[in-house]
Amino acid sequence: MKPESLKILTCFKVTHNLDEITAEEWNERMELAVSFMSKTIGMYDESALELALRLSDEAVAAGREAELTALSVGDALTDLMVRSLFAVQYTSVVNVLCDHDLRFRPDVVAEVIFAFICKNGCENGEFDFILTGQQANVGDNEMTHVLLSERLGIPCVLNVIDASFDKKGLRVTSLVDDGILEQTISFGKRAVLAMGNAAHPYLRVPTLREKMLASKKSVTTIPSYSLVPEFPSSNIAFLGLSRKKTMRNCRFIDGENASEKALSLYESFPKTLKGNNS
Amino acid sequence: MNIAVVARPSNDVSQVRQLLTCASLLLPDAVELWLTGGVFEGDKYDSMPIDAFVHIIDKNDINPNIPNIPNIPDIVRSTEEWVPAIRRLTADRKPDAVLFYADMFGAEMAARIGFSAGGSCVTGVSSVSLTQGGLIVERAAYGSNLTARFEMRRAPYILSIAKGAFDSSPEVRKAAPECFVIAETLSCATWHIDVALAQEEVKEEMSDAEVIVVAGRGAGSRKNVETLRRLAESLGGKLGGTRPAVLDGWLKHKYLIGASGNVVRPKLCLAMGVSGSGPFMAGVDKSGTIVAVNNDPSALIFKYCDVGVVDDCEKIADELLRIINN
């Protein structure tokens, strides 16, 4: 591994725990129900945050300096999120706040991140890697990382499962349509890595001591207009949301025990399927 | 409206048909199928409503000894390497709409072409209609719990279509299509030192299965998932898994059922230890009968199934196997 320092920017999104919403709440209140749910970090973004830490661990073990920045665009971060990120050794946590509706504007999010990267590159040096999640709920856009890579003019590896350094560069394992790809990004080349179903999906848990030390650090808050002065127009108009999921009338199978229930269940299977077994 | 449908030769016929069904809803004057790399097998697309084929191959990659077979397998080519060629074709042939299938290749390609084409781009589209102002499209949002509706106001319209969203039987056109071969110099990626397929995954064909047994996190262990595999086989069906089951390493990614994996429509779907999250339901909600087994009576899955059993899924699976084997 080369002796220079490693700089990683991890982009993540504050989202809501949609699993807490019942089917009835979705039907009755649609997106309004979401605002009552607890805030969380998108699941793929969480994998990206953890991968950056693992790469930092490897760099430090090899005698390099590592600098990790966590960046979130849109909603305000919770104190718990900020404290957790500092506690697991993120160097800085940046929250770009925006009053506009960004749910379906991956182009704007990519533009804001691009502007942040350019500004940081001028002031503090360029990031070696930019990590993102493949997709975050609410918008489900799955485009920000690609648009960012286009904007930066650097490659993007999608559906990343894992990555680690070897003698030649960063070895990246990713999922493609036909299997699992392994490629080495040579030292000195920058890239965007978008995390998919990762080998290490969850952010590590900090110790109590790490949490206490982190409580003294504070998030850097930036208004989006300071990075992108004019909110970009779009050729796509968002017209609204609807709920198309149809609930089914569940008939519960009763029984004294699993054996009875299984028998009743088997009897309920279509006859043609039962015929397959004879 | 002239429409280009972009696919890889490895896209199966049903995926190309879904793209053509989507194209037919836009009342096209002409439809071209652009194929990136691989071996062109015209017979595969017989009787499909295609006016012209455009087969894009790498100029540097033509093996003189074996015509039409590339030296570098397309499987290790990054999507980015094909982008300049698709961009040139889009600029030269000026389609009003370019459609991709939302697999990993298509989803990335749509976003990249959309970035540069100067029109409008929406990915993962599940419905489409033509209006005077442009296109009205819908796609999943809020973790596949809601559907968002958009108006695309400027051509070219770049779309990737959601897996399984359109049926695969568009109208048939019988006139013989024109064929063009375009030899491009693909810009080989210079940013990586080596690239290799670590593990080739033979696609698990689930779209035609009459029975799918799905293992969720509630399955509890790899051993129990193997029991569910035997149950699936006993019913003449296939085994799939939810994201947690895949992340826990009980099943390979190719068995993932849901919006980001396989979208299936079996006659019978047995959801074993599955919670019923939005992305999962997007993968099975076109099933005939959905049976859910979960030991939590308040599990969301019971709102979306036809038959429910409140019990441990491994016990029910064991009992079902015993009944079937007897």
XYZ file of C-alpha atoms in Angstrom:
604
model
C 0.000 0.000 0.000
C 1.311 3.473 -0.826
C 2.336 5.722 2.059
C 0.105 8.698 1.297
C -2.958 9.465 3.274
C -6.330 8.072 2.332
C -9.301 10.403 1.986
C -12.785 8.975 1.670
C -16.101 10.766 1.362
C -19.123 8.673 2.297
C -22.490 10.058 1.210
C -25.555 8.901 3.077
C -29.187 9.774 3.349
C -31.407 10.261 6.349
C -34.499 8.227 5.782
C -37.319 6.738 7.795
C -37.898 3.258 9.070
C -40.675 2.268 6.681
C -41.004 -1.185 8.229
C -42.692 0.475 11.214
C -45.660 1.536 9.073
C -48.646 -0.782 8.940
C -50.561 -1.602 5.786
C -53.552 0.410 7.050
C -51.382 3.456 7.715
C -49.997 3.290 4.201
C -53.505 3.078 2.807
C -54.889 5.923 4.887
C -52.120 8.469 5.080
C -49.552 7.475 2.465
C -46.421 9.580 2.738
C -47.799 11.508 5.734
C -47.387 8.325 7.778
C -43.654 8.427 7.067
C -43.098 11.700 8.900
C -44.102 10.024 12.172
C -41.535 7.258 11.833
C -38.112 7.250 13.434
C -35.235 8.554 11.346
C -32.539 6.174 10.289
C -29.683 5.815 7.821
C -30.489 4.118 4.525
C -29.515 0.424 4.602
C -27.129 0.556 1.645
C -25.710 3.851 2.938
C -24.996 2.168 6.257
C -22.946 -0.458 4.389
C -21.030 2.346 2.668
C -20.275 4.020 5.998
C -18.941 0.731 7.365
C -16.838 -0.043 4.278
C -15.127 3.355 4.581
C -14.226 2.484 8.169
C -12.812 -0.883 7.137
C -10.695 0.726 4.419
C -9.521 3.294 6.950
C -8.564 0.481 9.371
C -6.499 -1.153 6.617
C -4.802 2.132 5.709
C -3.924 2.940 9.301
C -2.603 -0.588 9.852
C -0.339 -0.049 6.836
C 0.994 3.204 8.270
C -1.117 5.568 6.199
C -3.152 8.435 7.529
C -6.862 8.177 6.951
C -9.441 10.923 6.802
C -13.099 10.051 6.627
C -15.889 12.501 5.884
C -19.554 11.591 6.151
C -21.867 13.801 4.103
C -25.635 13.899 4.115
C -27.767 16.091 1.868
C -31.361 16.994 2.679
C -32.898 16.317 6.080
C -31.240 17.269 9.360
C -29.215 14.548 11.042
C -30.238 13.420 14.513
C -27.842 13.928 17.418
C -27.570 10.158 17.767
C -26.477 9.749 14.141
C -23.854 12.470 14.462
C -22.512 11.105 17.748
C -22.399 7.552 16.385
C -20.457 8.606 13.292
C -17.875 10.526 15.303
C -17.689 7.676 17.801
C -16.781 5.143 15.109
C -13.989 7.519 14.046
C -15.368 9.617 11.235
C -13.122 12.682 11.043
C -15.908 15.039 10.069
C -19.650 14.899 9.597
C -21.240 17.358 7.190
C -24.953 18.027 6.836
C -26.059 20.006 3.781
C -29.538 21.288 4.533
C -31.996 21.996 1.759
C -35.520 23.400 1.982
C -36.523 22.041 -1.423
C -38.171 18.681 -2.016
C -35.299 16.377 -2.964
C -37.217 13.095 -2.890
C -37.171 12.653 -6.651
C -34.260 14.899 -7.555
C -31.151 12.691 -7.606
C -29.725 15.182 -10.104
C -29.797 17.951 -7.501
C -28.349 15.730 -4.772
C -25.538 14.709 -7.136
C -24.954 18.366 -8.019
C -24.719 19.359 -4.343
C -22.274 16.533 -3.612
C -20.269 17.472 -6.699
C -20.056 21.098 -5.536
C -18.983 19.970 -2.063
C -16.266 17.723 -3.528
C -14.960 20.545 -5.749
C -14.925 23.003 -2.844
C -13.216 20.504 -0.570
C -10.744 19.586 -3.316
C -9.657 23.214 -3.566
C -9.449 23.753 0.179
C -8.355 20.423 1.643
C -7.331 18.117 -1.200
C -9.261 15.635 -3.282
C -11.052 12.580 -2.027
C -9.585 9.273 -3.215
C -12.908 7.472 -3.118
C -16.510 8.496 -2.839
C -18.750 5.860 -1.303
C -22.532 5.863 -1.532
C -25.379 3.436 -1.100
C -26.946 1.956 -4.204
C -30.404 3.231 -3.330
C -32.301 4.837 -0.456
C -35.976 4.554 0.258
C -38.541 7.317 -0.088
C -37.195 8.322 -3.525
C -35.935 4.857 -4.542
C -34.114 6.697 -7.343
C -30.976 4.536 -7.655
C -29.289 7.244 -9.747
C -27.334 9.627 -7.530
C -24.041 7.693 -7.628
C -24.145 7.343 -11.418
C -24.937 11.029 -11.936
C -22.183 11.977 -9.505
C -19.701 9.804 -11.362
C -20.749 11.438 -14.656
C -20.396 14.882 -13.114
C -16.948 14.104 -11.685
C -15.806 12.272 -14.815
C -14.539 9.357 -12.763
C -15.583 5.701 -12.861
C -18.291 4.182 -10.748
C -18.507 0.611 -9.531
C -22.082 -0.363 -8.753
C -23.467 -3.060 -6.468
C -20.242 -3.252 -4.479
C -20.155 -6.161 -2.054
C -16.731 -5.600 -0.528
C -13.389 -3.871 -1.071
C -9.932 -4.012 0.416
C -6.455 -2.819 -0.452
C -3.809 -5.034 -1.984
C -0.315 -4.219 -3.289
C -1.587 -2.777 -6.546
C -4.588 -0.783 -5.457
C -8.120 -1.188 -4.222
C -9.585 -4.618 -4.888
C -13.334 -4.222 -5.380
C -15.824 -7.072 -5.443
C -19.154 -6.259 -7.012
C -22.244 -7.917 -8.287
C -23.031 -7.803 -12.007
C -25.900 -9.355 -13.925
C -23.907 -12.473 -14.706
C -22.054 -13.075 -11.464
C -19.508 -11.556 -9.141
C -16.794 -9.329 -10.560
C -13.418 -8.589 -8.997
C -11.368 -5.658 -10.186
C -8.416 -3.695 -8.893
C -8.542 0.071 -9.112
C -4.939 1.201 -9.395
C -3.479 3.584 -6.833
C -3.949 7.199 -7.819
C -7.235 6.571 -9.622
C -10.368 7.986 -8.065
C -13.707 6.235 -8.191
C -17.253 6.255 -6.909
C -18.248 3.006 -5.200
C -21.967 2.341 -4.751
C -22.700 -0.268 -2.103
C -25.228 -2.987 -2.794
C -25.861 -6.073 -0.676
C -22.622 -5.845 1.250
C -20.587 -8.484 3.011
C -20.593 -6.237 6.091
C -23.937 -4.463 5.930
C -24.135 -2.879 9.374
C -22.264 0.031 10.896
C -20.067 -1.060 13.781
C -21.198 -0.283 17.316
C -18.969 2.161 19.186
C -17.857 1.618 22.766
C -19.182 3.794 25.577
C -15.801 5.532 25.836
C -15.835 6.289 22.098
C -19.341 7.693 22.442
C -18.319 9.931 25.330
C -15.325 11.287 23.420
C -17.523 11.893 20.390
C -20.010 13.995 22.331
C -17.589 16.953 22.175
C -17.516 17.000 18.372
C -20.094 18.797 16.295
C -21.565 18.464 12.851
C -20.707 20.978 10.128
C -23.933 22.367 8.729
C -24.004 23.974 5.293
C -27.023 25.432 3.486
C -27.386 23.910 0.024
C -27.559 27.333 -1.644
C -23.994 28.020 -0.590
C -22.936 25.099 -2.789
C -25.587 25.297 -5.530
C -26.939 28.864 -5.541
C -29.872 28.260 -7.885
C -32.115 25.232 -7.550
C -31.894 23.493 -10.962
C -35.048 23.131 -13.042
C -36.131 19.740 -14.325
C -37.663 18.233 -17.460
C -39.597 15.876 -15.211
C -42.608 16.968 -13.167
C -43.581 15.004 -10.079
C -47.369 14.614 -10.227
C -48.150 12.714 -7.038
C -48.238 9.456 -5.141
C -50.737 6.642 -5.053
C -51.081 3.391 -3.211
C -51.459 0.484 -5.618
C -50.774 -2.386 -3.292
C -53.818 -4.524 -2.878
C -54.345 -6.101 0.499
C -55.624 -9.649 0.384
C -58.176 -11.177 2.728
C -56.101 -13.582 4.740
C -57.828 -16.771 5.852
C -56.028 -18.062 8.913
C -55.618 -21.774 9.332
C -56.242 -22.999 12.841
C -55.136 -26.189 14.467
C -54.046 -27.676 17.759
C -50.488 -28.090 16.586
C -48.181 -27.681 13.597
C -49.176 -31.085 12.255
C -52.870 -30.195 12.071
C -52.151 -26.784 10.592
C -49.839 -28.256 7.963
C -52.454 -30.805 6.950
C -55.135 -28.107 6.559
C -52.674 -25.964 4.685
C -51.766 -28.778 2.310
C -55.457 -29.408 1.659
C -55.805 -25.759 0.634
C -53.135 -26.032 -2.075
C -54.418 -26.062 -5.661
C -55.150 -29.638 -6.783
C -52.836 -29.359 -9.753
C -49.888 -28.753 -7.455
C -50.712 -31.679 -5.254
C -50.872 -33.746 -8.405
C -47.203 -32.953 -9.054
C -46.241 -35.060 -6.093
C -48.089 -38.211 -6.889
C -42.366 8.202 -32.395
C -39.172 6.254 -33.086
C -38.071 4.039 -30.259
C -34.784 2.311 -29.534
C -34.815 -0.689 -27.231
C -31.388 -1.508 -25.835
C -30.489 -4.982 -24.615
C -27.552 -7.277 -24.199
C -27.626 -10.577 -26.085
C -27.662 -12.252 -22.680
C -31.004 -10.656 -21.836
C -33.540 -13.414 -22.157
C -36.354 -13.281 -24.671
C -39.023 -12.458 -22.097
C -37.086 -9.365 -21.001
C -36.822 -8.133 -24.586
C -40.519 -8.828 -25.055
C -41.333 -6.749 -21.969
C -39.356 -3.875 -23.448
C -41.254 -4.224 -26.711
C -44.584 -4.290 -24.870
C -43.630 -1.036 -23.179
C -42.576 0.382 -26.553
C -45.904 -0.619 -28.122
C -47.759 1.516 -25.547
C -46.037 4.568 -27.006
C -47.621 3.874 -30.427
C -44.297 3.747 -32.230
C -43.715 4.438 -35.901
C -40.579 2.318 -35.751
C -38.784 0.230 -33.161
C -35.087 -0.608 -33.299
C -33.382 -3.184 -31.110
C -29.847 -2.145 -30.209
C -27.744 -5.032 -28.983
C -24.459 -4.452 -27.185
C -21.728 -6.967 -27.955
C -21.988 -10.716 -27.752
C -23.132 -12.939 -30.560
C -26.090 -11.822 -32.621
C -28.717 -14.548 -32.873
C -31.444 -13.126 -35.087
C -33.643 -16.216 -34.679
C -34.055 -15.378 -31.014
C -36.103 -12.319 -31.954
C -38.247 -13.948 -34.637
C -41.776 -12.581 -34.899
C -41.040 -9.727 -32.523
C -42.256 -6.259 -33.587
C -38.807 -4.960 -34.501
C -38.123 -2.823 -37.585
C -34.338 -2.864 -37.382
C -31.527 -4.487 -35.452
C -28.387 -2.570 -34.621
C -25.631 -4.821 -33.325
C -22.799 -2.905 -31.698
C -19.492 -4.721 -31.558
C -15.997 -3.677 -30.542
C -13.797 -3.008 -33.563
C -10.700 -4.150 -31.672
C -12.342 -7.205 -30.399
C -13.242 -9.143 -33.500
C -11.583 -12.510 -33.526
C -10.559 -13.224 -37.140
C -10.637 -16.956 -36.547
C -14.087 -17.116 -35.062
C -16.297 -14.521 -36.745
C -18.751 -12.720 -34.521
C -17.302 -13.984 -31.257
C -15.590 -11.348 -29.147
C -12.122 -11.880 -27.709
C -12.979 -10.069 -24.506
C -16.026 -11.591 -22.887
C -18.769 -8.990 -22.481
C -19.271 -10.335 -19.022
C -16.176 -8.502 -17.737
C -16.785 -5.307 -19.645
C -18.058 -2.507 -17.454
C -21.248 -0.798 -18.497
C -19.239 2.426 -18.802
C -17.301 0.979 -21.738
C -20.492 0.776 -23.804
C -21.703 4.256 -22.890
C -19.885 6.241 -25.640
C -21.226 3.874 -28.302
C -24.822 4.201 -27.082
C -24.388 7.961 -26.806
C -23.177 8.145 -30.416
C -26.057 6.001 -31.616
C -28.551 8.141 -29.713
C -27.092 11.278 -31.293
C -26.908 9.785 -34.808
C -30.213 7.911 -35.021
C -32.163 10.402 -32.889
C -34.755 8.102 -31.308
C -37.564 9.850 -29.454
C -37.332 7.280 -26.675
C -34.668 4.823 -25.543
C -35.779 1.926 -23.371
C -33.624 -0.283 -21.154
C -34.505 -3.251 -18.967
C -33.843 -2.389 -15.313
C -31.255 -5.059 -14.629
C -27.899 -3.812 -13.375
C -26.652 -3.007 -16.883
C -29.847 -1.278 -17.993
C -30.388 0.732 -14.829
C -26.877 2.186 -14.977
C -26.951 2.734 -18.721
C -30.300 4.568 -18.572
C -28.984 6.962 -15.933
C -25.793 7.623 -17.906
C -27.543 8.157 -21.237
C -30.183 10.263 -19.497
C -27.431 12.463 -18.060
C -26.109 13.405 -21.469
C -29.088 13.121 -23.804
C -30.674 16.422 -22.840
C -34.164 14.964 -22.490
C -35.740 13.386 -19.459
C -34.914 10.130 -17.704
C -36.857 7.953 -15.256
C -35.662 4.538 -14.107
C -37.608 1.503 -12.894
C -40.786 2.488 -14.762
C -43.837 0.288 -14.163
C -46.386 2.015 -16.392
C -46.248 4.425 -19.281
C -48.718 6.421 -21.350
C -48.509 9.039 -24.021
C -49.939 12.543 -23.569
C -49.757 15.726 -25.555
C -47.142 17.140 -23.243
C -44.924 14.100 -23.207
C -45.010 10.830 -21.307
C -46.739 9.991 -18.058
C -44.817 7.301 -16.205
C -45.100 5.602 -12.845
C -42.554 3.871 -10.716
C -42.138 2.495 -7.211
C -41.252 4.835 -4.341
C -41.136 4.715 -0.551
C -39.536 1.282 -0.491
C -42.031 -0.051 -3.061
C -44.931 0.845 -0.743
C -46.197 3.684 -2.929
C -46.252 4.532 -6.620
C -44.944 7.884 -7.832
C -46.270 9.488 -11.008
C -44.225 11.766 -13.243
C -44.604 13.692 -16.453
C -41.561 13.514 -18.703
C -41.713 16.753 -20.639
C -38.788 16.621 -22.971
C -37.567 14.076 -25.526
C -35.578 11.984 -25.852
C -37.318 10.001 -23.148
C -34.862 7.658 -21.490
C -36.499 4.892 -19.481
C -35.529 1.726 -17.762
C -38.502 -0.556 -17.169
C -39.042 -2.351 -13.875
C -38.606 -6.096 -13.783
C -41.850 -7.914 -14.503
C -43.842 -4.685 -14.899
C -44.972 -5.304 -18.475
C -46.242 -8.535 -19.909
C -44.150 -10.185 -22.551
C -46.537 -10.611 -25.470
C -46.564 -7.514 -27.658
C -48.210 -7.461 -31.067
C -46.375 -9.345 -33.769
C -44.885 -7.694 -36.832
C -44.000 -9.979 -39.704
C -41.941 -7.799 -42.059
C -38.281 -8.765 -42.061
C -36.305 -6.261 -40.026
C -33.217 -4.495 -41.322
C -29.908 -5.421 -39.717
C -26.980 -3.117 -39.116
C -23.675 -3.990 -37.528
C -21.845 -1.060 -36.013
C -18.208 -1.636 -35.150
C -17.195 0.817 -32.451
C -13.857 1.310 -30.819
C -14.829 0.746 -27.239
C -12.956 2.903 -24.803
C -11.365 0.248 -22.646
C -11.343 1.292 -19.041
C -7.914 2.499 -17.982
C -8.684 2.897 -14.339
C -8.399 -0.671 -13.248
C -5.411 -2.958 -13.399
C -7.278 -6.169 -13.770
C -10.813 -7.333 -13.924
C -12.126 -10.871 -13.788
C -15.325 -12.688 -13.155
C -14.771 -14.253 -9.754
C -17.886 -16.299 -9.861
C -20.207 -16.772 -12.780
C -23.762 -17.249 -11.709
C -25.970 -19.372 -13.867
C -29.252 -17.536 -13.835
C -31.888 -19.143 -11.688
C -34.941 -19.227 -13.898
C -37.815 -18.471 -11.580
C -40.174 -16.541 -13.811
C -41.932 -19.693 -15.047
C -42.063 -21.565 -11.736
C -45.556 -22.557 -10.614
C -44.519 -22.779 -6.974
C -42.014 -20.585 -5.163
C -41.069 -21.188 -1.556
C -39.476 -18.094 -0.022
C -37.184 -18.234 2.989
C -37.262 -15.148 5.191
C -35.222 -14.212 8.224
C -37.721 -16.197 10.313
C -36.386 -19.372 8.695
C -33.708 -19.009 11.327
C -30.756 -20.935 9.932
C -29.080 -22.302 6.829
C -30.193 -25.784 7.880
C -33.829 -24.729 7.943
C -33.413 -23.072 4.552
C -32.245 -26.438 3.191
C -35.487 -27.946 4.531
C -37.384 -25.254 2.634
C -35.401 -26.123 -0.489
C -36.540 -29.754 -0.167
C -40.105 -28.542 0.338
C -39.896 -26.441 -2.826
C -38.544 -29.393 -4.793
C -41.245 -31.688 -3.404
C -43.867 -29.276 -4.687
C -42.167 -29.103 -8.075
C -41.133 -25.499 -7.428
C -38.145 -23.262 -6.727
C -36.640 -21.778 -3.592
C -36.058 -18.051 -3.187
C -35.117 -15.805 -0.312
C -35.700 -12.355 1.110
C -32.896 -9.799 1.456
C -32.195 -10.671 5.117
C -31.911 -14.366 4.205
C -29.461 -13.501 1.428
C -27.474 -11.096 3.618
C -27.238 -13.769 6.296
C -25.534 -15.966 3.707
C -28.217 -18.652 3.651
C -28.811 -18.180 -0.064
C -26.910 -16.721 -3.000
C -27.972 -13.369 -4.424
C -29.426 -15.007 -7.532
C -32.190 -16.431 -5.331
C -33.227 -12.999 -4.022
C -36.938 -12.318 -4.448
C -38.072 -8.711 -4.501
C -37.772 -5.419 -6.313
C -33.983 -5.663 -6.540
C -33.925 -9.374 -7.330
C -36.337 -11.766 -9.006
C -39.872 -10.621 -9.707
C -42.053 -13.722 -9.891
C -45.673 -14.634 -10.489
C -46.145 -18.287 -9.461
C -49.503 -19.961 -8.931
C -48.496 -20.580 -5.317
C -46.049 -18.550 -3.253
C -45.177 -19.969 0.169
C -43.644 -17.180 2.253
C -41.909 -18.875 5.180
C -40.741 -16.631 8.004
C -41.148 -13.550 5.828
C -42.131 -10.184 7.334
C -43.725 -8.732 4.188
C -41.699 -5.569 3.547
C -42.555 -3.377 0.558
C -39.557 -4.365 -1.617
C -40.272 -8.061 -1.051
C -43.977 -7.759 -1.825
C -43.088 -5.970 -5.080
C -41.456 -9.222 -6.128
C -44.417 -11.523 -5.420
C -47.603 -9.477 -5.518
C -48.597 -10.896 -8.911
C -48.632 -14.441 -7.476
C -51.828 -16.468 -7.685
C -52.126 -17.584 -4.075
C -49.827 -16.289 -1.364
C -49.485 -18.431 1.746
C -47.637 -16.969 4.718
C -46.257 -18.857 7.696
C -44.971 -16.650 10.491
C -45.001 -17.016 14.266
C -45.838 -13.321 14.707
C -49.598 -12.841 14.243
C -49.080 -9.114 13.663
C -46.579 -9.608 10.820
C -47.264 -7.335 7.848
C -47.253 -10.314 5.472
C -50.667 -11.392 6.788
C -52.179 -8.274 5.198
C -50.943 -9.312 1.781
C -51.554 -13.054 1.743
C -54.517 -15.295 1.011
C -53.796 -17.997 3.567
C -51.998 -17.484 6.864
C -50.554 -19.864 9.424
C -49.305 -18.531 12.753
C -46.563 -20.964 13.730
C -42.847 -21.621 13.384
C -42.074 -22.018 9.709
C -39.592 -24.865 10.234
C -42.222 -26.939 12.045
C -44.776 -26.350 9.283
C -42.153 -27.106 6.612
C -41.223 -30.395 8.311
C -44.872 -31.384 8.582
C -45.611 -30.468 4.967
C -42.664 -32.569 3.827
C -43.900 -35.481 5.904
C -47.381 -35.188 4.361
C -46.034 -34.912 0.827
C -43.620 -37.830 1.244
C -46.371 -40.036 2.627
